[in-house]
Coordinates of C-alpha atoms in Angstrom, one line a residue:
Chain A
X1 CA 130.2 26.9 96.6
X2 CA 130.8 24.8 93.5
X3 CA 130.8 26.1 89.9
X4 CA 127.3 24.7 89.1
X5 CA 125.8 26.9 91.9
X6 CA 127.6 30.0 90.7
X7 CA 126.5 29.3 87.1
X8 CA 122.9 28.7 88.1
X9 CA 122.9 32.0 90.1
X10 CA 124.4 33.9 87.2
X11 CA 121.8 32.3 84.9
X12 CA 119.0 33.4 87.2
X13 CA 120.4 36.9 87.4
X14 CA 120.7 37.1 83.6
X15 CA 117.2 35.8 83.0
X16 CA 115.8 38.3 85.4
X17 CA 117.7 41.1 83.6
X18 CA 116.3 39.9 80.2
X19 CA 112.8 40.1 81.5
X20 CA 113.1 43.7 82.8
X21 CA 111.1 46.3 81.0
X22 CA 111.4 50.0 81.0
X23 CA 108.2 51.6 82.3
X24 CA 108.0 55.2 81.2
X25 CA 106.2 57.4 83.7
X26 CA 104.7 60.8 82.8
X27 CA 103.3 63.1 85.5
X28 CA 101.5 66.3 85.2
X29 CA 99.2 68.2 87.6
X30 CA 95.6 69.3 87.2
X31 CA 96.7 72.4 85.3
X32 CA 98.4 70.3 82.7
X33 CA 101.9 71.3 83.9
X34 CA 104.7 68.8 84.0
X35 CA 105.7 67.9 87.6
X36 CA 109.4 67.8 88.4
X37 CA 110.8 66.0 91.5
X38 CA 107.9 63.5 91.7
X39 CA 108.9 60.2 93.3
X40 CA 107.5 57.2 91.4
X41 CA 107.6 53.8 93.2
X42 CA 106.4 50.4 92.1
X43 CA 105.4 47.7 94.6
X44 CA 105.1 44.1 93.2
X45 CA 101.7 42.8 94.0
X46 CA 103.4 39.5 94.9
X47 CA 105.2 41.3 97.7
X48 CA 108.5 40.1 96.4
X49 CA 111.6 42.2 96.9
X50 CA 109.9 44.2 99.7
X51 CA 112.7 43.8 102.2
X52 CA 115.1 46.3 103.7
X53 CA 118.4 46.7 101.9
X54 CA 121.5 46.6 104.0
X55 CA 124.5 47.9 102.0
X56 CA 123.2 50.9 100.1
X57 CA 124.3 54.4 100.7
X58 CA 122.8 57.7 99.5
X59 CA 124.3 61.2 99.6
X60 CA 122.4 64.3 100.3
X61 CA 124.9 67.1 99.8
X62 CA 125.1 70.7 101.2
X63 CA 126.5 73.3 98.8
X64 CA 126.1 77.1 98.9
X65 CA 123.7 76.7 101.8
X66 CA 121.3 74.5 99.9
X67 CA 120.6 70.8 100.2
X68 CA 121.2 68.9 97.0
X69 CA 119.0 67.2 95.8
X70 CA 115.8 68.9 96.9
X71 CA 114.0 65.6 96.6
X72 CA 115.5 62.1 96.9
X73 CA 114.3 58.6 97.3
X74 CA 115.8 55.6 99.0
X75 CA 114.8 52.0 99.8
X76 CA 114.3 51.4 103.5
X77 CA 117.5 50.2 105.1
X78 CA 119.6 52.7 103.2
X79 CA 122.3 54.7 105.0
X80 CA 122.2 58.4 104.1
X81 CA 125.4 60.5 104.3
X82 CA 125.1 64.3 104.7
X83 CA 128.5 65.8 103.5
X84 CA 128.8 69.5 104.1
X85 CA 130.9 71.0 101.2
X86 CA 130.4 74.6 102.5
X87 CA 133.1 76.4 104.3
X88 CA 130.7 77.0 107.1
X89 CA 129.0 74.7 109.6
X90 CA 125.5 73.2 109.2
X91 CA 123.2 71.6 111.8
X92 CA 121.1 69.0 110.0
X93 CA 117.9 67.7 111.6
X94 CA 114.6 66.0 111.0
X95 CA 111.4 65.8 113.1
X96 CA 109.7 63.4 110.7
X97 CA 108.0 60.3 112.0
X98 CA 109.9 58.2 109.5
X99 CA 113.2 59.3 110.9
X100 CA 114.1 61.7 113.7
X101 CA 117.7 62.7 113.9
X102 CA 120.1 65.6 114.5
X103 CA 123.7 66.1 113.4
X104 CA 124.9 69.1 115.4
X105 CA 127.2 71.7 113.8
X106 CA 129.7 70.2 111.6
X107 CA 131.8 70.6 108.4
X108 CA 133.0 67.9 106.0
X109 CA 131.6 64.4 106.3
X110 CA 129.9 63.3 109.5
X111 CA 131.4 60.3 111.2
X112 CA 128.3 58.1 110.9
X113 CA 125.6 58.0 108.2
X114 CA 122.0 58.1 109.2
X115 CA 120.0 54.8 108.7
X116 CA 116.7 55.4 107.0
X117 CA 114.9 52.2 108.0
X118 CA 111.2 53.2 108.0
X119 CA 109.0 54.0 105.0
X120 CA 107.7 57.5 104.8
X121 CA 108.7 61.1 104.2
X122 CA 111.8 62.5 105.9
X123 CA 111.8 66.3 105.8
X124 CA 115.3 67.6 106.4
X125 CA 116.3 71.1 107.5
X126 CA 119.3 73.1 108.8
X127 CA 118.8 74.6 112.2
X128 CA 121.1 77.5 111.3
X129 CA 119.8 78.3 107.8
X130 CA 116.0 78.0 107.9
X131 CA 115.6 78.2 104.2
X132 CA 117.5 75.0 103.7
X133 CA 115.0 72.1 103.1
X134 CA 115.2 68.7 101.5
X135 CA 112.7 65.9 101.2
X136 CA 113.7 62.2 101.3
X137 CA 111.1 59.6 100.5
X138 CA 111.8 56.2 102.0
X139 CA 110.1 53.2 100.3
X140 CA 110.0 49.5 100.8
X141 CA 110.3 48.7 97.1
X142 CA 113.6 48.7 95.2
X143 CA 111.8 50.0 92.1
X144 CA 111.6 53.8 92.1
X145 CA 112.7 56.9 90.2
X146 CA 112.3 60.7 90.2
X147 CA 110.8 62.8 87.4
X148 CA 113.0 65.4 85.7
X149 CA 111.8 68.8 84.5
X150 CA 109.9 67.3 81.7
X151 CA 107.8 65.4 84.3
X152 CA 109.1 62.1 83.0
X153 CA 111.2 59.3 84.3
X154 CA 111.8 55.6 83.7
X155 CA 111.5 52.7 86.1
X156 CA 113.1 49.4 85.2
X157 CA 110.8 46.6 86.2
X158 CA 110.9 42.8 85.9
X159 CA 107.8 41.2 84.4
X160 CA 104.9 41.0 86.8
X161 CA 102.0 42.9 88.3
X162 CA 102.7 46.2 90.1
X163 CA 101.0 48.9 92.0
X164 CA 102.5 52.2 91.0
X165 CA 102.2 55.3 93.2
X166 CA 103.5 58.8 93.2
X167 CA 104.7 61.2 95.9
X168 CA 105.7 64.8 95.7
X169 CA 106.4 67.5 98.4
X170 CA 103.4 69.4 97.0
X171 CA 101.1 66.4 96.7
X172 CA 97.6 67.0 98.0
X173 CA 96.3 64.0 99.8
X174 CA 98.0 60.6 100.3
X175 CA 100.0 58.6 97.8
X176 CA 97.3 55.9 97.9
X177 CA 95.1 58.2 95.9
X178 CA 97.6 58.1 93.1
X179 CA 97.7 54.3 92.9
X180 CA 97.5 52.6 89.5
X181 CA 97.9 48.9 88.7
X182 CA 99.9 47.7 85.8
X183 CA 101.1 44.4 84.4
X184 CA 104.6 44.5 83.0
X185 CA 104.7 42.2 80.0
X186 CA 108.0 40.6 79.3
X187 CA 107.3 40.8 75.6
X188 CA 107.2 44.6 75.6
X189 CA 110.3 46.7 74.9
X190 CA 108.8 49.6 76.8
X191 CA 105.5 50.4 78.5
X192 CA 104.2 53.7 79.7
X193 CA 101.8 55.1 82.3
X194 CA 100.5 58.6 82.9
X195 CA 99.6 60.3 86.2
X196 CA 97.7 63.5 86.9
X197 CA 98.2 64.6 90.5
X198 CA 96.6 67.2 92.7
X199 CA 99.1 69.7 94.1
X200 CA 98.9 72.1 97.0
X201 CA 101.2 75.1 97.7
X202 CA 104.2 74.4 99.8
X203 CA 105.8 77.4 101.3
X204 CA 109.5 77.4 100.8
X205 CA 111.0 80.8 101.2
X206 CA 114.0 81.8 99.3
X207 CA 117.0 82.9 101.3
X208 CA 117.4 86.3 99.7
X209 CA 115.5 89.1 101.4
X210 CA 113.4 87.0 103.6
X211 CA 113.7 88.0 107.2
X212 CA 111.5 85.0 107.5
X213 CA 114.4 82.7 106.5
X214 CA 117.5 84.4 107.6
X215 CA 118.3 81.8 110.2
X216 CA 120.0 83.1 113.3
Chain B
X1 CA 130.1 109.2 127.1
X2 CA 127.4 107.0 128.6
X3 CA 127.1 105.2 125.3
X4 CA 130.9 104.5 125.1
X5 CA 130.8 103.0 128.6
X6 CA 127.8 100.8 127.8
X7 CA 129.3 99.7 124.6
X8 CA 132.7 98.9 126.2
X9 CA 130.9 96.9 128.9
X10 CA 129.0 94.9 126.3
X11 CA 132.2 94.2 124.4
X12 CA 133.8 92.9 127.6
X13 CA 130.9 90.7 128.4
X14 CA 130.7 89.2 125.0
X15 CA 134.5 88.8 124.7
X16 CA 134.6 86.9 127.9
X17 CA 131.8 84.6 126.7
X18 CA 133.6 84.0 123.4
X19 CA 136.6 82.4 125.0
X20 CA 135.4 78.9 124.1
X21 CA 133.6 79.9 120.9
X22 CA 134.3 78.6 117.5
X23 CA 134.2 80.5 114.2
X24 CA 131.4 79.0 112.1
X25 CA 130.3 81.4 109.4
X26 CA 131.2 84.5 107.5
X27 CA 129.1 87.6 107.0
X28 CA 129.6 89.6 103.8
X29 CA 126.6 91.7 102.8
X30 CA 126.3 94.7 100.6
X31 CA 123.4 97.0 99.8
X32 CA 122.6 99.9 97.6
X33 CA 119.7 102.1 98.7
X34 CA 117.8 105.0 97.2
X35 CA 115.5 106.9 99.5
X36 CA 113.2 109.9 98.8
X37 CA 112.5 111.9 101.9
X38 CA 109.7 114.5 101.7
X39 CA 110.7 116.3 105.0
X40 CA 114.4 115.8 105.4
X41 CA 114.7 118.8 107.7
X42 CA 111.9 117.5 110.0
X43 CA 110.0 120.7 109.9
X44 CA 106.8 120.9 111.8
X45 CA 105.6 123.6 109.4
X46 CA 104.4 122.3 106.1
X47 CA 105.6 125.4 104.2
X48 CA 109.1 124.9 105.4
X49 CA 109.5 121.2 104.6
X50 CA 112.4 120.4 102.3
X51 CA 112.8 117.2 100.4
X52 CA 115.8 115.3 99.0
X53 CA 116.9 112.1 97.3
X54 CA 119.4 110.1 99.3
X55 CA 121.7 107.3 98.1
X56 CA 123.5 104.8 100.3
X57 CA 126.1 102.2 99.7
X58 CA 126.6 99.9 102.6
X59 CA 128.9 97.0 103.4
X60 CA 128.9 94.6 106.4
X61 CA 131.6 92.1 107.0
X62 CA 131.9 89.8 110.0
X63 CA 131.7 86.4 111.5
X64 CA 129.6 84.2 113.7
X65 CA 131.0 82.3 116.6
X66 CA 129.2 79.3 118.0
X67 CA 129.2 79.1 121.8
X68 CA 130.1 75.5 122.4
X69 CA 129.4 75.2 126.0
X70 CA 127.2 72.5 127.5
X71 CA 123.5 73.0 126.7
X72 CA 124.4 76.2 124.8
X73 CA 124.8 74.8 121.3
X74 CA 122.0 77.1 120.1
X75 CA 123.8 80.3 121.1
X76 CA 125.9 82.3 118.7
X77 CA 127.9 85.5 118.8
X78 CA 127.8 87.8 115.8
X79 CA 130.6 90.3 115.3
X80 CA 130.4 92.7 112.3
X81 CA 132.0 95.8 110.9
X82 CA 129.8 98.2 109.0
X83 CA 130.7 100.8 106.4
X84 CA 128.1 103.2 104.9
X85 CA 128.6 105.9 102.3
X86 CA 125.8 108.4 101.9
X87 CA 125.2 111.0 99.3
X88 CA 122.4 113.6 99.0
X89 CA 121.1 115.1 95.8
X90 CA 120.6 118.6 97.3
X91 CA 121.9 118.8 100.9
X92 CA 125.4 117.4 100.3
X93 CA 126.6 118.9 103.6
X94 CA 124.9 115.8 105.0
X95 CA 126.9 113.4 102.9
X96 CA 128.9 111.2 105.1
X97 CA 131.1 108.2 105.6
X98 CA 130.0 106.1 108.5
X99 CA 131.8 103.1 110.0
X100 CA 131.6 101.1 113.2
X101 CA 130.8 97.7 114.5
X102 CA 128.1 95.7 116.1
X103 CA 127.9 92.8 118.4
X104 CA 125.0 90.5 119.0
X105 CA 124.4 87.5 121.2
X106 CA 121.9 85.3 119.4
X107 CA 120.0 82.3 120.9
X108 CA 117.5 79.9 119.3
X109 CA 115.2 78.3 121.8
X110 CA 115.2 74.8 120.4
X111 CA 115.5 73.0 117.1
X112 CA 113.8 73.9 113.8
X113 CA 112.4 76.8 112.0
X114 CA 109.6 77.4 114.4
X115 CA 111.8 77.9 117.4
X116 CA 111.9 81.4 118.9
X117 CA 115.0 83.4 118.3
X118 CA 116.3 86.2 120.5
X119 CA 119.1 88.7 119.9
X120 CA 120.8 90.9 122.5
X121 CA 122.7 93.4 120.4
X122 CA 124.7 96.6 120.6
X123 CA 126.5 98.7 118.1
X124 CA 128.8 101.8 117.9
X125 CA 129.3 103.9 114.8
X126 CA 130.9 107.2 113.8
X127 CA 129.9 109.3 110.9
X128 CA 132.2 111.8 109.2
X129 CA 129.9 114.3 107.5
X130 CA 130.8 116.9 104.8
X131 CA 129.9 119.6 107.3
X132 CA 131.9 118.7 110.4
X133 CA 129.3 119.9 112.9
X134 CA 127.1 117.1 111.6
X135 CA 129.7 114.5 112.6
X136 CA 128.1 112.0 114.9
X137 CA 128.8 109.1 117.1
X138 CA 125.9 106.7 117.6
X139 CA 125.4 103.9 120.0
X140 CA 122.6 101.4 120.3
X141 CA 121.6 98.5 122.5
X142 CA 118.6 96.3 122.3
X143 CA 116.9 93.0 122.4
X144 CA 115.0 91.5 119.6
X145 CA 112.7 88.4 119.5
X146 CA 111.6 86.6 116.3
X147 CA 109.1 83.9 115.8
X148 CA 107.9 82.1 112.7
X149 CA 104.2 82.0 113.6
X150 CA 103.1 80.0 110.6
X151 CA 104.7 78.7 107.5
X152 CA 104.2 82.2 105.9
X153 CA 104.1 84.7 108.8
X154 CA 107.0 85.9 110.8
X155 CA 106.9 88.4 113.7
X156 CA 109.7 90.4 115.2
X157 CA 109.5 92.5 118.4
X158 CA 112.4 94.8 119.1
X159 CA 113.2 97.1 122.1
X160 CA 116.1 99.4 121.4
X161 CA 117.9 102.3 123.2
X162 CA 119.8 104.7 121.0
X163 CA 122.3 107.4 121.9
X164 CA 123.6 110.1 119.6
X165 CA 126.7 111.9 120.6
X166 CA 127.0 114.9 118.3
X167 CA 129.5 117.5 117.5
X168 CA 129.4 121.0 118.8
X169 CA 126.8 123.1 117.0
X170 CA 126.9 126.8 116.6
X171 CA 125.2 128.3 119.6
X172 CA 122.1 130.4 118.7
X173 CA 121.2 131.9 122.0
X174 CA 123.5 132.3 125.1
X175 CA 120.9 131.0 127.6
X176 CA 120.1 127.7 125.9
X177 CA 122.3 124.6 125.4
X178 CA 123.5 124.1 121.8
X179 CA 124.1 120.4 121.9
X180 CA 121.1 119.7 119.6
X181 CA 122.7 116.6 118.1
X182 CA 123.1 114.8 121.5
X183 CA 120.0 112.6 121.8
X184 CA 118.7 109.6 123.6
X185 CA 115.7 107.5 122.5
X186 CA 113.8 104.4 123.3
X187 CA 112.4 102.6 120.3
X188 CA 109.9 99.7 120.1
X189 CA 109.3 98.0 116.8
X190 CA 106.7 95.3 116.0
X191 CA 107.5 93.9 112.5
X192 CA 105.9 91.3 110.4
X193 CA 106.7 89.6 107.1
X194 CA 104.3 87.5 105.1
X195 CA 105.2 85.2 102.2
X196 CA 103.0 86.1 99.3
X197 CA 104.9 83.7 97.0
X198 CA 108.0 81.7 97.7
X199 CA 110.1 84.5 96.3
X200 CA 108.0 87.5 97.3
X201 CA 107.5 88.7 100.9
X202 CA 105.4 91.6 102.1
X203 CA 106.5 93.4 105.2
X204 CA 104.7 95.6 107.6
X205 CA 106.1 97.2 110.7
X206 CA 105.1 99.7 113.4
X207 CA 107.7 101.7 115.2
X208 CA 107.2 103.8 118.4
X209 CA 110.0 106.2 119.5
X210 CA 110.1 108.1 122.7
X211 CA 112.9 110.6 123.6
X212 CA 114.8 113.4 121.9
X213 CA 113.4 114.7 118.6
X214 CA 115.1 117.2 116.4
X215 CA 113.4 119.8 114.2
X216 CA 114.4 122.6 111.9
X217 CA 112.9 126.0 112.5
X218 CA 113.2 129.4 110.8
X219 CA 113.3 133.0 112.1
X220 CA 109.6 133.2 111.4
X221 CA 108.5 130.2 113.4
X222 CA 111.1 129.8 116.2
X223 CA 108.9 131.7 118.6
X224 CA 106.0 129.3 118.0
X225 CA 108.4 126.4 118.6
X226 CA 109.5 127.8 121.9
X227 CA 105.9 128.5 122.9
X228 CA 104.7 124.9 122.2
X229 CA 107.4 122.7 123.5
X230 CA 110.1 122.6 126.1
X231 CA 113.2 123.2 123.9
X232 CA 116.2 121.4 125.5
X233 CA 118.8 122.7 123.0
X234 CA 118.9 125.2 120.2
X235 CA 121.6 126.0 117.6
X236 CA 122.1 127.5 114.2
X237 CA 121.5 125.1 111.3
X238 CA 124.1 125.6 108.6
X239 CA 122.6 122.8 106.4
X240 CA 119.0 123.8 106.0
X241 CA 119.3 127.4 107.3
X242 CA 117.5 128.7 110.3
X243 CA 117.9 126.7 113.4
X244 CA 117.8 123.2 114.9
X245 CA 116.1 122.5 118.1
X246 CA 115.8 119.4 120.3
X247 CA 112.8 118.5 122.5
X248 CA 111.2 115.5 124.2
X249 CA 108.5 113.8 122.1
X250 CA 107.1 110.7 120.5
X251 CA 107.1 109.5 117.0
X252 CA 105.0 106.8 115.3
X253 CA 106.1 105.2 112.1
X254 CA 104.4 102.7 109.9
X255 CA 106.4 101.0 107.1
X256 CA 105.0 98.9 104.3
X257 CA 107.2 97.1 101.8
X258 CA 108.0 94.1 99.8
X259 CA 111.1 91.9 99.2
X260 CA 111.6 90.1 95.9
X261 CA 114.3 87.3 95.9
X262 CA 116.3 87.4 92.7
X263 CA 118.2 84.3 93.6
X264 CA 119.6 82.6 96.7
X265 CA 121.9 85.5 97.5
X266 CA 120.3 88.7 96.2
X267 CA 117.0 90.5 96.6
X268 CA 115.3 93.8 95.8
X269 CA 113.2 95.8 98.2
X270 CA 110.6 98.5 97.7
X271 CA 109.0 100.2 100.6
X272 CA 107.4 103.3 102.0
X273 CA 107.1 104.7 105.5
X274 CA 105.0 107.4 107.1
X275 CA 106.1 109.0 110.3
X276 CA 104.2 111.4 112.6
X277 CA 106.2 112.8 115.5
X278 CA 106.3 115.7 117.9
X279 CA 104.8 117.0 121.1
X280 CA 102.0 119.4 122.1
X281 CA 100.7 120.1 118.6
X282 CA 104.2 120.7 117.3
X283 CA 103.9 117.8 114.9
X284 CA 105.9 116.9 111.9
X285 CA 105.0 114.4 109.2
X286 CA 107.5 112.6 107.0
X287 CA 107.0 110.2 104.1
X288 CA 109.9 108.2 102.8
X289 CA 110.0 105.9 99.8
X290 CA 112.9 103.4 99.7
X291 CA 114.2 101.0 97.1
X292 CA 117.3 98.9 97.5
X293 CA 119.1 95.9 96.2
X294 CA 121.1 93.7 98.5
X295 CA 123.5 90.9 98.1
X296 CA 124.3 88.4 100.9
X297 CA 127.3 86.2 100.6

């Protein structure tokens, strides 16, 4: 590879960075409450960048018999590692269509990460401690973020036209119902978009006191 | 004696199975209980019923083993040591220190929270009471099956067999045995818990007991007791006064309660139970109200 090619690639990369715009996303529910842990993902209408990644790794930790984080998002093709930092053993599994796997009882870091290669929701549990739950959203697009407790987040998007959708463990209905189109204008410093989503109750028992969730 | 043999046999069985087991988890639980009992002497005569406030402090420590044999990855062994301190507001002769252990073989029939869980358990405990004639060895054996029926509803079915091996009581009459505190009982429990919110759970259970029941009688009603039921043992009662008697009978108990999770380790419980037990019109009723706070490591 000669220097001109390298310089051209760097120039393209730099130009792309210059054109990126922060899209501020604010999500509340039908009661007007801010929604934490909502996944926001933006698909370019051009279809560009919708390819599996190959070298990314994501960590879903286990501490004090809880999965951390409760909600996560990865691009399809990402390898997910499930380190167990407790002094006891966990047995991690998922029945989800997007990824079915099982890591039998272990401590520390499993020998192999799990490849999340299909878009969809992967619900993760521990077969020993029934109250342990985590949701991982797998998306084709590299443009995604998760809202904080203020119901806000920011997605960094190159200029272009996008379809923005929202997913949440408590979302009533499909993500398609949340879809909004937006044109990211390279002249803007920041743009914003608001979503109001319909939520349903998701039963997630606390560990304490629940015979329901005592595991075995 | 029968209880000791059964418990020893269970220990042997479980120990032999644990040869290839692996330690996987600690148990360190503590609980403080307050209970109001409106008929602590289990009198079948309303006028003679005595009530009391009871306080318990309990600790359980132990470990889980995972049985790592082929196709048995879902089987665990639970070994625990229990210590219980009990104090009564009025009848402090019944205050006791109780300690012992329990063993349970647990199996989950598959993967996930909806899989059925079964537990084959046994336990042996000894209580040292303030009044030595109330010292008691207790043994229990049973099987319990649990199923999460829906996301919110959990059901438990438990069959238990319990043996009390009591101390010698003061003989009341020469022709009748005085071993009133030696008792054997079968107990069946159907329990349910229902998530009202993610941190509050309502519980409802029904308990059926068949076997030896104890009651307190006085000089005025002892004749009526003997006329109504077949008294198997009879002795002086130095705690409540009068006498204690043991007979065969049934008891039905309904318990309603609620658990509120404070955080991921602690919860509070409030509940109440109603028991009706006896035989041949010699019926006692007991209402208990219980509140406790628990911490699980």
